[in-house]
Amino acid sequence: MDEHELRRVMLATAAGYDPETFASYRRVTAGVGRAARSWRAPGRRRVRLALAVCAVAVCVGVVTLLALPGSDTPTRVGIDPAREVAAGGARTSAPGPLAFTDTNHGVGLRSLCEMPADADPACTLTLLRTTDGASTWTPAGASFRVDYPDWRGGPFIDLAMHGDDGWIYGNRSFVTHDGGHTFTEHTPGGIVAALSMQEATTWAVTRGCAPSQTCTASIHVVDNQGGSWRELPEAPHVTSPYVELERPTEQTAFISGSFGRELLVSHDDGTTWSRRALPELCGETHRISAVSATVVWAACGEASPTQQQRKQVYRSRDAGATWELVAATSDVRAPGTLASKGSVTSFLATPDALWLTFDRAPMSRSTDGGATWTTGPDLGGDGPLTFANARRGWTVIGLDVYRTVDGGDHWRRVDSL
Amino acid sequence: MKTDLSDFEAFFTDHYATVCRALYLALGNEDDAEEAAQEAFARAFRRWDDVAGAERPGTWVFVVAVREARRVQRRRRRPLEPRLRVVAPDPGDRVASRMLLDDALRGLSARQRMALTLRYYADLSTRDIAAAMRCREGTVKATIHAALHHLRAVHAEDPLEECHG
């Protein structure tokens, strides 16, 4: 390869990379980004620049939207001043059918189910793999059909991956140790209501009965590399039919039924547990999201049958011992204001933002710890969110995969599972 | 000299994508490239009056972006492993170009990749590359020479090349 050839292949390769410019310009000029946060312009000059930047940003936005028909820009929402939500390691995805290891590599679960009214449901499960950030998907292995005897309606089916190890779990649970090429049934006993993978181990909260029936859940642990499930002997009783399990570190676990005010906390691999109380409204329904061993968030709402829902978002900096109200609907005075429309369907706290998705309402995002919230584009539905970093994330609505490359300002449908 | 802010908009439009693409070629990672580029342009924005008055504002932002890219990479402590993609008019040429560049860059050091990118994609002078990489011009020349020597060797050893003849 000579200089001429090198220049040619560089130009050809670079031409395939089209960096997003609109949101980037806003970050550069309007206060988002590490550099902009340290901006220390004198007062009068800052005001003058801010006014000018607003005009320029609008101009550039219009030009860019017109000039880049292929960019990820179906709908645009406002931008917030960027302040970190909380320090510490964090989960970056809600339980769902997608799992990404970086901005390009991930897996997605396609589950196509037949649910006749008078017979057991059956589903065909396929794990798909992407190496280009969800633009294209290919099967990681063969599809397999799963019957769900003595069950009516849609069975629980979810996905968790950590490297080449992963689980398709729910009513029946299957494990892979080769990146999804093959799966083997490996149930801890009962329905897996929640599952969490950390570096070395997988925890599962299991129930021996259907959600409509009352029974006590148990907690099982297995090594990611394989082996047998073992039950945690000192695990507390959980009776809620729907359970959340958060493990921000290998040793720390937060468990909470979706109904009720109880939060169970362990910092020693489940050897000992503490019972903590969630705020009052959380007793109706709530979602929790932990970003570290001490910082945990709760999105609570009334169990309302209407499209309006009272909501409150709380933060605890001491693993649930005390709670601070950071945002609420207008019925309660709080630093941040949440929209009433829509019931919360998922809640995700990452180091960069708080995310709420709603039934029949567009998602909301806060990048300043809940003080201000912006409404995202209407994607025609809602699904769990997954992020590889502060800017690149995905969601699945039905089987359609949507991607953002600018931290949620814009979402674009990229492919289907 | 006071400069109208609309000049910065034009400057950003003209140079941002080029800086991102150059860093992407050198780093092999879109996120790192854009983070470093945005940091550089944010600095240019904060002192736009000075930058606009410089002899070559485009080169100024390149220099800052390259230095920032090193900080980004150090902070993430991630080895440089180019994963480049390409979109060219001809699919056959696309695949060939990507494979060729991937294979070639994989054998180079981070310093060599950066020097080649700044020289053959960004068209910076040896002097400007030296400023960006914080080394002497002689070091830049030697780095580029060694990198090209390596590329020629890789290409000569390409077993598929015999099939093209």
Coordinates of C-alpha atoms in Angstrom, one line a residue:
Chain A
M1 CA 0.0 0.0 0.0
D2 CA 1.5 3.3 -1.1
E3 CA 0.5 6.9 0.0
H4 CA -2.0 7.2 -2.8
E5 CA -3.8 4.0 -1.9
L6 CA -3.7 4.8 1.8
R7 CA -5.4 8.2 1.1
R8 CA -8.0 6.5 -1.0
V9 CA -9.0 3.9 1.5
M10 CA -9.0 6.5 4.3
L11 CA -11.3 8.7 2.4
A12 CA -13.6 5.7 1.5
T13 CA -13.7 4.5 5.1
A14 CA -14.2 8.0 6.6
A15 CA -17.1 8.6 4.1
G16 CA -19.0 5.8 5.8
Y17 CA -19.0 7.6 9.1
D18 CA -21.4 10.4 9.3
P19 CA -21.1 12.1 12.7
E20 CA -24.2 13.7 14.1
T21 CA -23.8 17.5 13.9
F22 CA -26.9 19.1 15.3
A23 CA -26.8 17.8 18.8
S24 CA -23.0 18.1 18.8
Y25 CA -23.3 21.8 18.0
R26 CA -25.7 22.2 20.8
R27 CA -23.4 20.5 23.2
V28 CA -20.5 22.5 22.1
T29 CA -22.3 25.9 22.3
A30 CA -25.1 25.5 24.8
G31 CA -23.6 24.0 27.9
V32 CA -23.6 20.2 27.6
G33 CA -20.4 18.3 27.8
R34 CA -17.4 18.2 30.0
A35 CA -15.8 21.2 28.4
A36 CA -18.9 23.3 28.5
R37 CA -19.6 22.6 32.1
S38 CA -16.3 24.3 33.1
W39 CA -17.3 27.4 31.1
R40 CA -16.6 30.5 33.2
A41 CA -17.5 33.4 31.1
P42 CA -18.0 36.8 32.8
G43 CA -21.7 37.5 33.5
R44 CA -22.6 40.1 30.9
R45 CA -20.6 38.3 28.2
R46 CA -22.3 35.0 29.1
V47 CA -25.7 36.5 28.7
R48 CA -24.8 38.0 25.3
L49 CA -23.3 34.7 24.1
A50 CA -26.3 32.7 25.4
L51 CA -28.7 34.8 23.4
A52 CA -26.6 34.6 20.3
V53 CA -26.2 30.9 20.7
C54 CA -29.9 30.3 20.9
A55 CA -30.4 32.0 17.6
V56 CA -27.5 30.1 16.0
A57 CA -28.6 26.8 17.4
V58 CA -32.1 27.2 15.9
C59 CA -30.6 28.1 12.6
V60 CA -28.1 25.2 12.5
G61 CA -30.9 22.9 13.7
V62 CA -33.1 23.8 10.8
V63 CA -30.3 23.6 8.3
T64 CA -29.1 20.3 9.6
L65 CA -32.5 18.7 9.8
L66 CA -33.1 19.6 6.2
A67 CA -29.7 18.6 5.0
L68 CA -29.4 15.3 6.7
P69 CA -32.5 13.2 5.8
G70 CA -30.8 10.0 6.9
S71 CA -29.9 11.2 10.3
D72 CA -31.6 9.9 13.5
T73 CA -34.1 12.7 13.7
P74 CA -37.7 11.7 13.6
T75 CA -38.7 14.0 16.4
R76 CA -36.7 16.5 18.5
V77 CA -37.0 17.3 22.1
G78 CA -35.4 20.0 24.2
I79 CA -32.0 19.7 25.9
D80 CA -31.2 20.0 29.5
P81 CA -28.1 21.3 31.3
A82 CA -26.0 18.2 32.0
R83 CA -25.3 17.4 35.6
E84 CA -24.5 13.9 36.7
V85 CA -27.3 12.0 38.3
A86 CA -25.2 10.1 40.8
A87 CA -21.7 8.7 41.2
G88 CA -20.9 5.0 41.2
G89 CA -21.3 2.0 39.0
A90 CA -24.6 1.6 37.4
R91 CA -27.0 -0.6 35.5
T92 CA -27.5 0.8 32.1
S93 CA -30.5 -1.3 31.0
A94 CA -33.9 -2.2 32.2
P95 CA -34.9 -5.9 32.0
G96 CA -36.0 -6.5 28.5
P97 CA -35.2 -8.2 25.2
L98 CA -31.9 -6.3 24.4
A99 CA -28.4 -6.5 25.9
F100 CA -25.4 -4.6 24.6
T101 CA -21.8 -4.9 25.6
D102 CA -20.7 -1.8 23.8
T103 CA -22.0 0.6 21.2
N104 CA -21.9 -1.9 18.4
H105 CA -22.2 -5.4 19.9
G106 CA -25.4 -6.7 21.4
V107 CA -28.0 -9.4 21.4
G108 CA -31.8 -9.3 21.1
L109 CA -34.4 -11.8 21.9
R110 CA -37.2 -12.5 19.4
S111 CA -40.1 -14.3 21.0
L112 CA -43.1 -15.2 18.8
C113 CA -45.8 -16.8 20.7
E114 CA -49.1 -18.6 19.9
M115 CA -51.6 -18.0 22.6
P116 CA -54.9 -19.9 21.8
A117 CA -57.7 -19.3 24.3
D118 CA -58.3 -23.0 24.9
A119 CA -54.8 -24.4 24.7
D120 CA -51.4 -24.0 26.2
P121 CA -49.2 -21.2 24.7
A122 CA -46.1 -22.0 22.7
C123 CA -43.3 -19.7 21.7
T124 CA -40.5 -19.8 19.2
L125 CA -37.4 -18.1 20.7
T126 CA -34.5 -16.8 18.6
L127 CA -31.5 -15.0 19.9
L128 CA -30.2 -12.4 17.4
R129 CA -26.8 -10.8 17.3
T130 CA -25.7 -7.4 16.0
T131 CA -22.2 -6.1 15.5
D132 CA -23.2 -2.7 14.0
G133 CA -25.2 -1.1 16.8
A134 CA -28.6 -2.7 15.9
S135 CA -28.6 -1.7 12.2
T136 CA -28.7 -5.4 11.3
W137 CA -29.4 -8.6 13.2
T138 CA -28.5 -12.2 12.5
P139 CA -29.4 -15.3 14.4
A140 CA -26.8 -16.3 17.0
G141 CA -28.0 -19.9 16.8
A142 CA -31.0 -22.0 15.8
S143 CA -34.5 -21.0 16.9
F144 CA -36.2 -23.2 19.4
R145 CA -39.8 -23.8 20.3
V146 CA -41.0 -23.8 24.0
D147 CA -44.3 -25.1 25.3
Y148 CA -45.8 -23.6 28.4
P149 CA -48.2 -26.3 29.8
D150 CA -51.0 -25.3 32.1
W151 CA -50.5 -21.6 31.4
R152 CA -52.9 -19.1 29.9
G153 CA -52.0 -15.9 28.2
G154 CA -48.5 -14.6 27.5
P155 CA -45.7 -16.3 29.5
F156 CA -42.9 -14.3 31.2
I157 CA -39.9 -14.2 28.8
D158 CA -36.9 -12.0 29.4
L159 CA -33.2 -11.9 28.5
A160 CA -30.0 -11.3 30.5
M161 CA -26.5 -11.6 29.0
H162 CA -23.0 -11.1 30.4
G163 CA -20.3 -11.9 27.8
D164 CA -21.0 -15.3 26.3
D165 CA -23.1 -16.3 29.3
G166 CA -26.7 -15.5 29.3
W167 CA -30.3 -16.5 30.2
I168 CA -33.6 -16.5 28.6
Y169 CA -35.7 -16.7 31.7
G170 CA -39.3 -16.5 32.9
N171 CA -41.8 -19.3 33.1
R172 CA -39.0 -21.6 31.8
S173 CA -35.4 -20.7 31.9
F174 CA -32.6 -21.5 29.5
V175 CA -28.9 -20.9 29.8
T176 CA -26.2 -20.3 27.2
H177 CA -22.4 -20.3 27.6
D178 CA -21.5 -19.8 24.0
G179 CA -23.0 -16.4 23.2
G180 CA -26.4 -17.7 22.4
H181 CA -25.4 -20.3 19.8
T182 CA -27.0 -23.1 22.0
F183 CA -29.3 -23.0 25.0
T184 CA -30.0 -25.6 27.7
E185 CA -32.9 -25.6 30.0
H186 CA -31.7 -24.9 33.5
T187 CA -34.4 -23.9 35.9
P188 CA -33.8 -23.0 39.6
G189 CA -37.4 -24.3 40.2
G190 CA -40.5 -22.3 39.6
I191 CA -41.1 -19.2 37.6
V192 CA -38.1 -16.8 37.5
A193 CA -39.7 -13.4 38.3
A194 CA -36.4 -11.5 38.2
L195 CA -32.9 -12.3 37.3
S196 CA -29.6 -10.3 37.5
M197 CA -26.2 -11.1 36.2
Q198 CA -23.0 -9.6 37.7
E199 CA -19.4 -10.4 37.0
A200 CA -19.3 -13.8 38.6
T201 CA -22.8 -14.9 39.6
T202 CA -26.4 -14.9 38.5
W203 CA -29.2 -14.4 41.0
A204 CA -32.8 -15.4 40.4
V205 CA -36.0 -14.6 42.3
T206 CA -38.3 -17.5 41.8
R207 CA -41.9 -18.2 42.5
G208 CA -43.6 -21.5 42.6
C209 CA -47.0 -20.3 41.5
A210 CA -48.7 -18.0 39.0
P211 CA -49.0 -14.3 39.7
S212 CA -52.7 -14.7 40.5
Q213 CA -51.9 -17.1 43.4
T214 CA -50.1 -16.5 46.7
C215 CA -46.8 -18.1 47.4
T216 CA -43.4 -17.1 48.8
A217 CA -40.5 -16.3 46.5
S218 CA -37.1 -17.7 47.0
I219 CA -33.7 -16.5 45.9
H220 CA -31.3 -18.8 44.0
V221 CA -27.6 -18.3 42.9
V222 CA -25.5 -19.9 40.2
D223 CA -22.1 -19.2 38.9
N224 CA -22.1 -17.5 35.5
Q225 CA -19.7 -20.2 34.1
G226 CA -22.1 -23.0 35.1
G227 CA -23.0 -25.3 37.9
S228 CA -26.1 -25.9 39.9
W229 CA -28.5 -23.4 41.4
R230 CA -28.3 -23.1 45.1
E231 CA -30.9 -21.4 47.3
L232 CA -29.9 -18.6 49.6
P233 CA -30.7 -20.0 53.1
E234 CA -31.2 -16.6 54.8
A235 CA -33.2 -15.0 52.1
P236 CA -36.2 -13.0 53.3
H237 CA -39.8 -13.8 52.3
V238 CA -41.2 -11.9 49.3
T239 CA -44.8 -12.5 48.5
S240 CA -45.5 -9.9 45.8
P241 CA -46.2 -11.6 42.4
Y242 CA -44.0 -9.1 40.6
V243 CA -40.5 -8.7 41.9
E244 CA -37.6 -6.4 41.1
L245 CA -34.0 -7.4 41.7
E246 CA -31.2 -4.9 41.4
R247 CA -27.5 -5.8 41.9
P248 CA -25.3 -2.7 41.4
T249 CA -22.3 -4.7 42.6
E250 CA -21.5 -8.4 43.1
Q251 CA -22.2 -8.2 46.8
T252 CA -25.1 -5.7 46.9
A253 CA -28.7 -6.6 46.2
F254 CA -32.0 -4.7 46.4
I255 CA -35.2 -6.7 46.1
S256 CA -38.7 -5.3 46.1
G257 CA -42.1 -6.4 45.2
S258 CA -43.7 -4.1 42.7
F259 CA -46.5 -3.6 45.2
G260 CA -45.8 -2.7 48.9
R261 CA -43.4 -0.5 50.6
E262 CA -40.8 -2.9 51.6
L263 CA -37.2 -2.8 50.2
L264 CA -34.8 -5.6 51.1
V265 CA -31.1 -4.8 51.1
S266 CA -28.1 -7.0 51.3
H267 CA -24.4 -5.9 51.1
D268 CA -22.8 -9.3 51.8
D269 CA -23.8 -11.6 49.0
G270 CA -27.2 -12.3 50.5
T271 CA -25.8 -13.5 53.9
T272 CA -27.7 -10.9 55.8
W273 CA -30.6 -8.7 54.9
S274 CA -32.1 -5.4 56.0
R275 CA -35.7 -4.3 55.6
R276 CA -36.2 -0.7 54.5
A277 CA -39.4 1.3 54.0
L278 CA -40.2 2.9 50.7
P279 CA -42.2 6.2 50.6
E280 CA -45.9 6.0 51.1
L281 CA -47.0 6.3 47.4
C282 CA -44.7 3.5 46.5
G283 CA -47.0 1.2 48.4
E284 CA -49.4 1.3 45.4
T285 CA -46.9 0.5 42.7
H286 CA -43.2 1.3 42.1
R287 CA -40.0 0.6 40.2
I288 CA -36.6 0.8 41.6
S289 CA -33.2 1.4 40.0
A290 CA -29.9 1.2 41.8
V291 CA -26.8 3.0 40.5
S292 CA -24.4 2.0 43.3
A293 CA -24.3 0.1 46.6
T294 CA -25.8 3.2 48.3
V295 CA -27.6 5.2 45.7
V296 CA -31.0 3.8 44.7
W297 CA -33.9 5.5 43.0
A298 CA -37.6 4.7 43.2
A299 CA -40.4 5.8 40.8
C300 CA -43.7 5.4 42.5
G301 CA -47.2 5.9 41.3
E302 CA -50.8 5.4 42.2
A303 CA -52.5 2.3 40.9
S304 CA -54.8 4.3 38.6
P305 CA -57.0 2.8 35.9
T306 CA -57.1 6.1 34.1
Q307 CA -54.5 7.5 31.7
Q308 CA -53.6 10.0 34.5
Q309 CA -51.3 8.9 37.2
R310 CA -49.9 10.5 40.3
K311 CA -46.2 9.9 40.3
Q312 CA -43.2 10.6 42.5
V313 CA -39.5 10.0 42.0
Y314 CA -37.3 9.5 45.1
R315 CA -33.6 9.2 45.6
S316 CA -31.9 7.5 48.5
R317 CA -28.2 8.0 49.2
D318 CA -28.0 5.5 52.0
A319 CA -29.3 2.3 50.5
G320 CA -32.9 3.0 51.3
A321 CA -32.7 4.1 54.9
T322 CA -33.9 7.6 54.0
W323 CA -35.6 9.0 50.9
E324 CA -35.6 12.4 49.2
L325 CA -38.4 13.5 46.9
V326 CA -36.9 14.9 43.7
A327 CA -39.9 15.0 41.4
A328 CA -43.6 14.6 41.4
T329 CA -46.8 15.4 39.5
S330 CA -48.4 18.7 40.3
D331 CA -50.4 17.4 43.3
V332 CA -47.3 17.4 45.4
R333 CA -44.7 20.1 45.8
A334 CA -41.3 18.8 44.6
P335 CA -38.1 20.2 43.0
G336 CA -39.1 18.6 39.7
T337 CA -42.4 18.3 37.9
L338 CA -43.6 15.1 36.2
A339 CA -46.4 14.9 33.7
S340 CA -49.6 13.3 34.8
K341 CA -50.4 11.5 31.6
G342 CA -49.4 7.9 31.3
S343 CA -48.6 5.1 33.8
V344 CA -45.0 4.2 34.5
T345 CA -44.0 1.1 32.7
S346 CA -40.2 1.2 33.3
F347 CA -37.7 3.3 35.2
L348 CA -34.0 3.4 34.6
A349 CA -31.3 5.4 36.4
T350 CA -27.9 5.6 34.7
P351 CA -25.0 7.8 35.7
D352 CA -26.1 10.2 33.0
A353 CA -29.8 10.4 33.2
L354 CA -33.1 9.2 34.6
W355 CA -35.6 7.6 32.2
L356 CA -39.3 6.9 32.6
T357 CA -41.4 5.1 30.0
F358 CA -45.1 5.2 30.2
D359 CA -48.1 3.4 28.9
R360 CA -49.7 5.5 26.2
A361 CA -47.4 8.5 26.7
P362 CA -43.9 9.4 25.3
M363 CA -40.9 8.7 27.5
S364 CA -39.4 11.3 29.9
R365 CA -35.8 12.0 30.6
S366 CA -33.9 14.0 33.3
T367 CA -30.2 14.8 33.1
D368 CA -30.1 16.9 36.2
G369 CA -31.1 14.5 38.9
G370 CA -34.8 14.9 38.4
A371 CA -35.1 18.7 38.6
T372 CA -36.2 19.1 35.0
W373 CA -37.7 16.6 32.7
T374 CA -38.1 16.6 28.9
T375 CA -40.6 14.6 26.9
G376 CA -39.2 12.4 24.2
P377 CA -40.7 11.6 20.8
D378 CA -43.8 9.6 20.5
L379 CA -42.6 6.2 19.2
G380 CA -46.1 4.8 19.2
G381 CA -45.5 2.6 22.2
D382 CA -43.1 2.0 25.0
G383 CA -40.4 -0.5 25.8
P384 CA -37.5 -1.1 28.1
L385 CA -34.4 1.1 27.5
T386 CA -30.8 0.0 27.2
F387 CA -27.7 2.2 27.0
A388 CA -24.1 1.5 26.1
N389 CA -23.0 4.9 27.2
A390 CA -24.4 8.4 27.8
R391 CA -25.3 8.9 24.2
R392 CA -26.1 5.6 22.5
G393 CA -29.1 3.6 23.5
W394 CA -31.9 1.4 22.2
T395 CA -35.4 0.4 22.9
V396 CA -37.7 -2.2 21.5
I397 CA -41.4 -1.6 20.7
G398 CA -43.0 -4.7 19.5
L399 CA -40.2 -6.2 17.5
D400 CA -39.0 -2.8 16.2
V401 CA -35.6 -1.6 17.5
Y402 CA -35.2 2.1 17.9
R403 CA -31.8 3.7 18.5
T404 CA -30.6 7.0 19.8
V405 CA -27.1 8.3 19.2
D406 CA -27.4 11.6 21.0
G407 CA -28.5 10.7 24.5
G408 CA -32.2 10.5 23.7
D409 CA -32.7 13.7 21.8
H410 CA -33.7 11.7 18.8
W411 CA -34.8 8.1 18.2
R412 CA -34.8 6.3 14.9
R413 CA -36.1 2.9 14.0
V414 CA -33.1 1.0 12.7
D415 CA -34.3 -2.6 12.3
S416 CA -36.6 -5.3 13.6
L417 CA -35.8 -8.3 15.7
Chain B
M1 CA -10.6 41.6 17.1
K2 CA -14.3 40.9 17.8
T3 CA -15.9 38.3 15.6
D4 CA -19.5 37.6 14.9
L5 CA -20.7 34.4 16.4
S6 CA -22.2 33.2 13.1
D7 CA -18.6 32.7 12.0
F8 CA -18.3 30.0 14.6
E9 CA -21.4 28.3 13.1
A10 CA -19.8 28.3 9.7
F11 CA -16.5 27.1 11.2
F12 CA -18.2 24.2 13.0
T13 CA -20.1 23.2 9.9
D14 CA -16.9 23.2 7.8
H15 CA -14.7 21.4 10.1
Y16 CA -16.5 19.3 12.7
A17 CA -17.2 16.2 10.6
T18 CA -13.7 16.2 9.2
V19 CA -12.1 16.3 12.6
C20 CA -14.5 13.5 13.8
R21 CA -13.6 11.4 10.9
A22 CA -9.9 11.9 11.3
L23 CA -10.0 10.9 14.9
Y24 CA -12.3 8.0 14.1
L25 CA -9.7 6.7 11.6
A26 CA -6.9 7.1 14.1
L27 CA -8.8 5.8 17.2
G28 CA -11.2 3.4 15.5
N29 CA -14.0 4.4 17.8
E30 CA -16.8 6.9 17.1
D31 CA -17.6 7.8 20.7
D32 CA -14.0 8.7 21.5
A33 CA -13.7 10.6 18.3
E34 CA -16.8 12.7 18.9
E35 CA -16.0 13.3 22.5
A36 CA -12.5 14.6 21.7
A37 CA -13.8 16.7 18.8
Q38 CA -16.6 18.2 20.8
E39 CA -14.1 19.1 23.5
A40 CA -11.9 20.8 21.0
F41 CA -14.7 22.8 19.4
A42 CA -16.0 23.7 22.9
R43 CA -12.6 25.2 23.6
A44 CA -12.7 27.0 20.3
F45 CA -16.1 28.4 21.1
R46 CA -15.0 29.6 24.5
R47 CA -12.2 31.6 23.0
W48 CA -13.6 32.1 19.6
D49 CA -12.3 35.7 19.2
D50 CA -8.8 34.4 19.6
V51 CA -9.2 31.3 17.5
A52 CA -10.9 33.1 14.7
G53 CA -8.0 35.5 14.5
A54 CA -5.5 32.7 14.2
E55 CA -3.8 32.0 10.9
R56 CA -5.5 28.6 10.5
P57 CA -8.4 28.0 12.8
G58 CA -9.0 24.6 11.3
T59 CA -5.5 23.5 12.2
W60 CA -5.9 24.9 15.7
V61 CA -8.9 22.8 16.4
F62 CA -7.2 19.7 14.9
V63 CA -4.3 20.2 17.3
V64 CA -6.5 20.5 20.3
A65 CA -8.7 17.6 19.2
V66 CA -5.7 15.3 18.9
R67 CA -4.4 16.2 22.3
E68 CA -7.9 15.7 23.8
A69 CA -8.2 12.3 22.0
R70 CA -5.2 11.1 24.0
R71 CA -6.8 12.2 27.2
V72 CA -10.0 10.5 26.3
Q73 CA -8.2 7.3 25.5
R74 CA -6.1 7.4 28.7
R75 CA -9.1 8.1 30.8
R76 CA -10.9 5.0 29.4
R77 CA -7.8 2.9 29.6
R78 CA -8.9 1.0 26.6
P79 CA -6.5 -0.4 24.1
L80 CA -6.7 1.0 20.6
E81 CA -8.4 -1.6 18.5
P82 CA -9.7 -0.1 15.3
R83 CA -13.1 -1.3 14.3
L84 CA -13.7 0.7 11.2
R85 CA -16.7 0.6 8.9
V86 CA -17.0 2.0 5.4
V87 CA -19.7 3.0 3.0
A88 CA -18.4 3.4 -0.5
P89 CA -20.4 3.5 -3.8
D90 CA -19.3 0.0 -4.8
P91 CA -19.9 -2.8 -2.3
G92 CA -16.9 -4.7 -3.5
D93 CA -14.7 -1.7 -3.1
R94 CA -16.3 -1.0 0.3
V95 CA -15.4 -4.4 1.7
A96 CA -11.9 -4.3 0.1
S97 CA -11.2 -0.9 1.5
R98 CA -12.3 -1.7 5.0
M99 CA -10.4 -4.9 5.1
L100 CA -7.3 -3.3 3.7
L101 CA -7.4 -0.4 6.2
D102 CA -8.3 -2.6 9.1
D103 CA -5.5 -5.0 8.5
A104 CA -3.0 -2.2 7.8
L105 CA -3.9 -0.2 10.9
R106 CA -4.0 -3.1 13.2
G107 CA -0.3 -3.6 12.9
L108 CA 0.6 0.0 13.6
S109 CA 1.1 1.7 16.9
A110 CA -1.3 4.4 18.1
R111 CA 1.2 7.1 17.3
Q112 CA 1.7 5.8 13.8
R113 CA -2.0 5.6 13.1
M114 CA -2.5 9.1 14.3
A115 CA 0.4 10.5 12.3
L116 CA -0.7 8.8 9.1
T117 CA -4.3 9.9 9.6
L118 CA -3.3 13.5 10.1
R119 CA -0.9 13.4 7.2
Y120 CA -3.0 11.5 4.6
Y121 CA -6.6 12.2 5.6
A122 CA -6.4 15.6 7.3
D123 CA -3.6 16.9 5.1
L124 CA -1.8 18.6 7.9
S125 CA 1.8 19.6 7.5
T126 CA 4.6 17.9 9.3
R127 CA 4.9 21.0 11.5
D128 CA 1.2 20.9 12.5
I129 CA 1.3 17.2 13.1
A130 CA 4.3 17.7 15.4
A131 CA 2.4 20.4 17.3
A132 CA -0.7 18.1 17.7
M133 CA 1.3 15.1 18.8
R134 CA 3.7 17.1 20.9
C135 CA 6.9 15.9 19.3
R136 CA 9.6 17.2 17.0
E137 CA 9.1 17.4 13.2
G138 CA 11.9 14.9 12.7
T139 CA 10.0 12.4 14.9
V140 CA 6.9 12.9 12.8
K141 CA 8.8 12.2 9.6
A142 CA 10.4 9.1 11.1
T143 CA 7.1 7.9 12.4
I144 CA 5.3 8.3 9.1
H145 CA 8.2 6.7 7.3
A146 CA 8.2 3.6 9.5
A147 CA 4.4 3.3 9.3
L148 CA 4.5 3.5 5.5
H149 CA 7.2 0.9 5.4
H150 CA 5.0 -1.4 7.5
L151 CA 2.0 -0.8 5.2
R152 CA 4.1 -1.6 2.1
A153 CA 5.2 -4.8 3.8
V154 CA 1.7 -5.8 4.8
H155 CA 0.4 -5.2 1.3
A156 CA 3.3 -7.1 -0.3
E157 CA 2.5 -10.0 1.8
D158 CA -1.2 -10.0 0.9
P159 CA -1.8 -13.4 -0.6
L160 CA -4.9 -12.1 -2.4
E161 CA -2.8 -9.6 -4.3
E162 CA -1.5 -12.3 -6.6
C163 CA -5.0 -13.0 -7.7
H164 CA -5.6 -9.4 -8.9
G165 CA -2.9 -9.5 -11.5

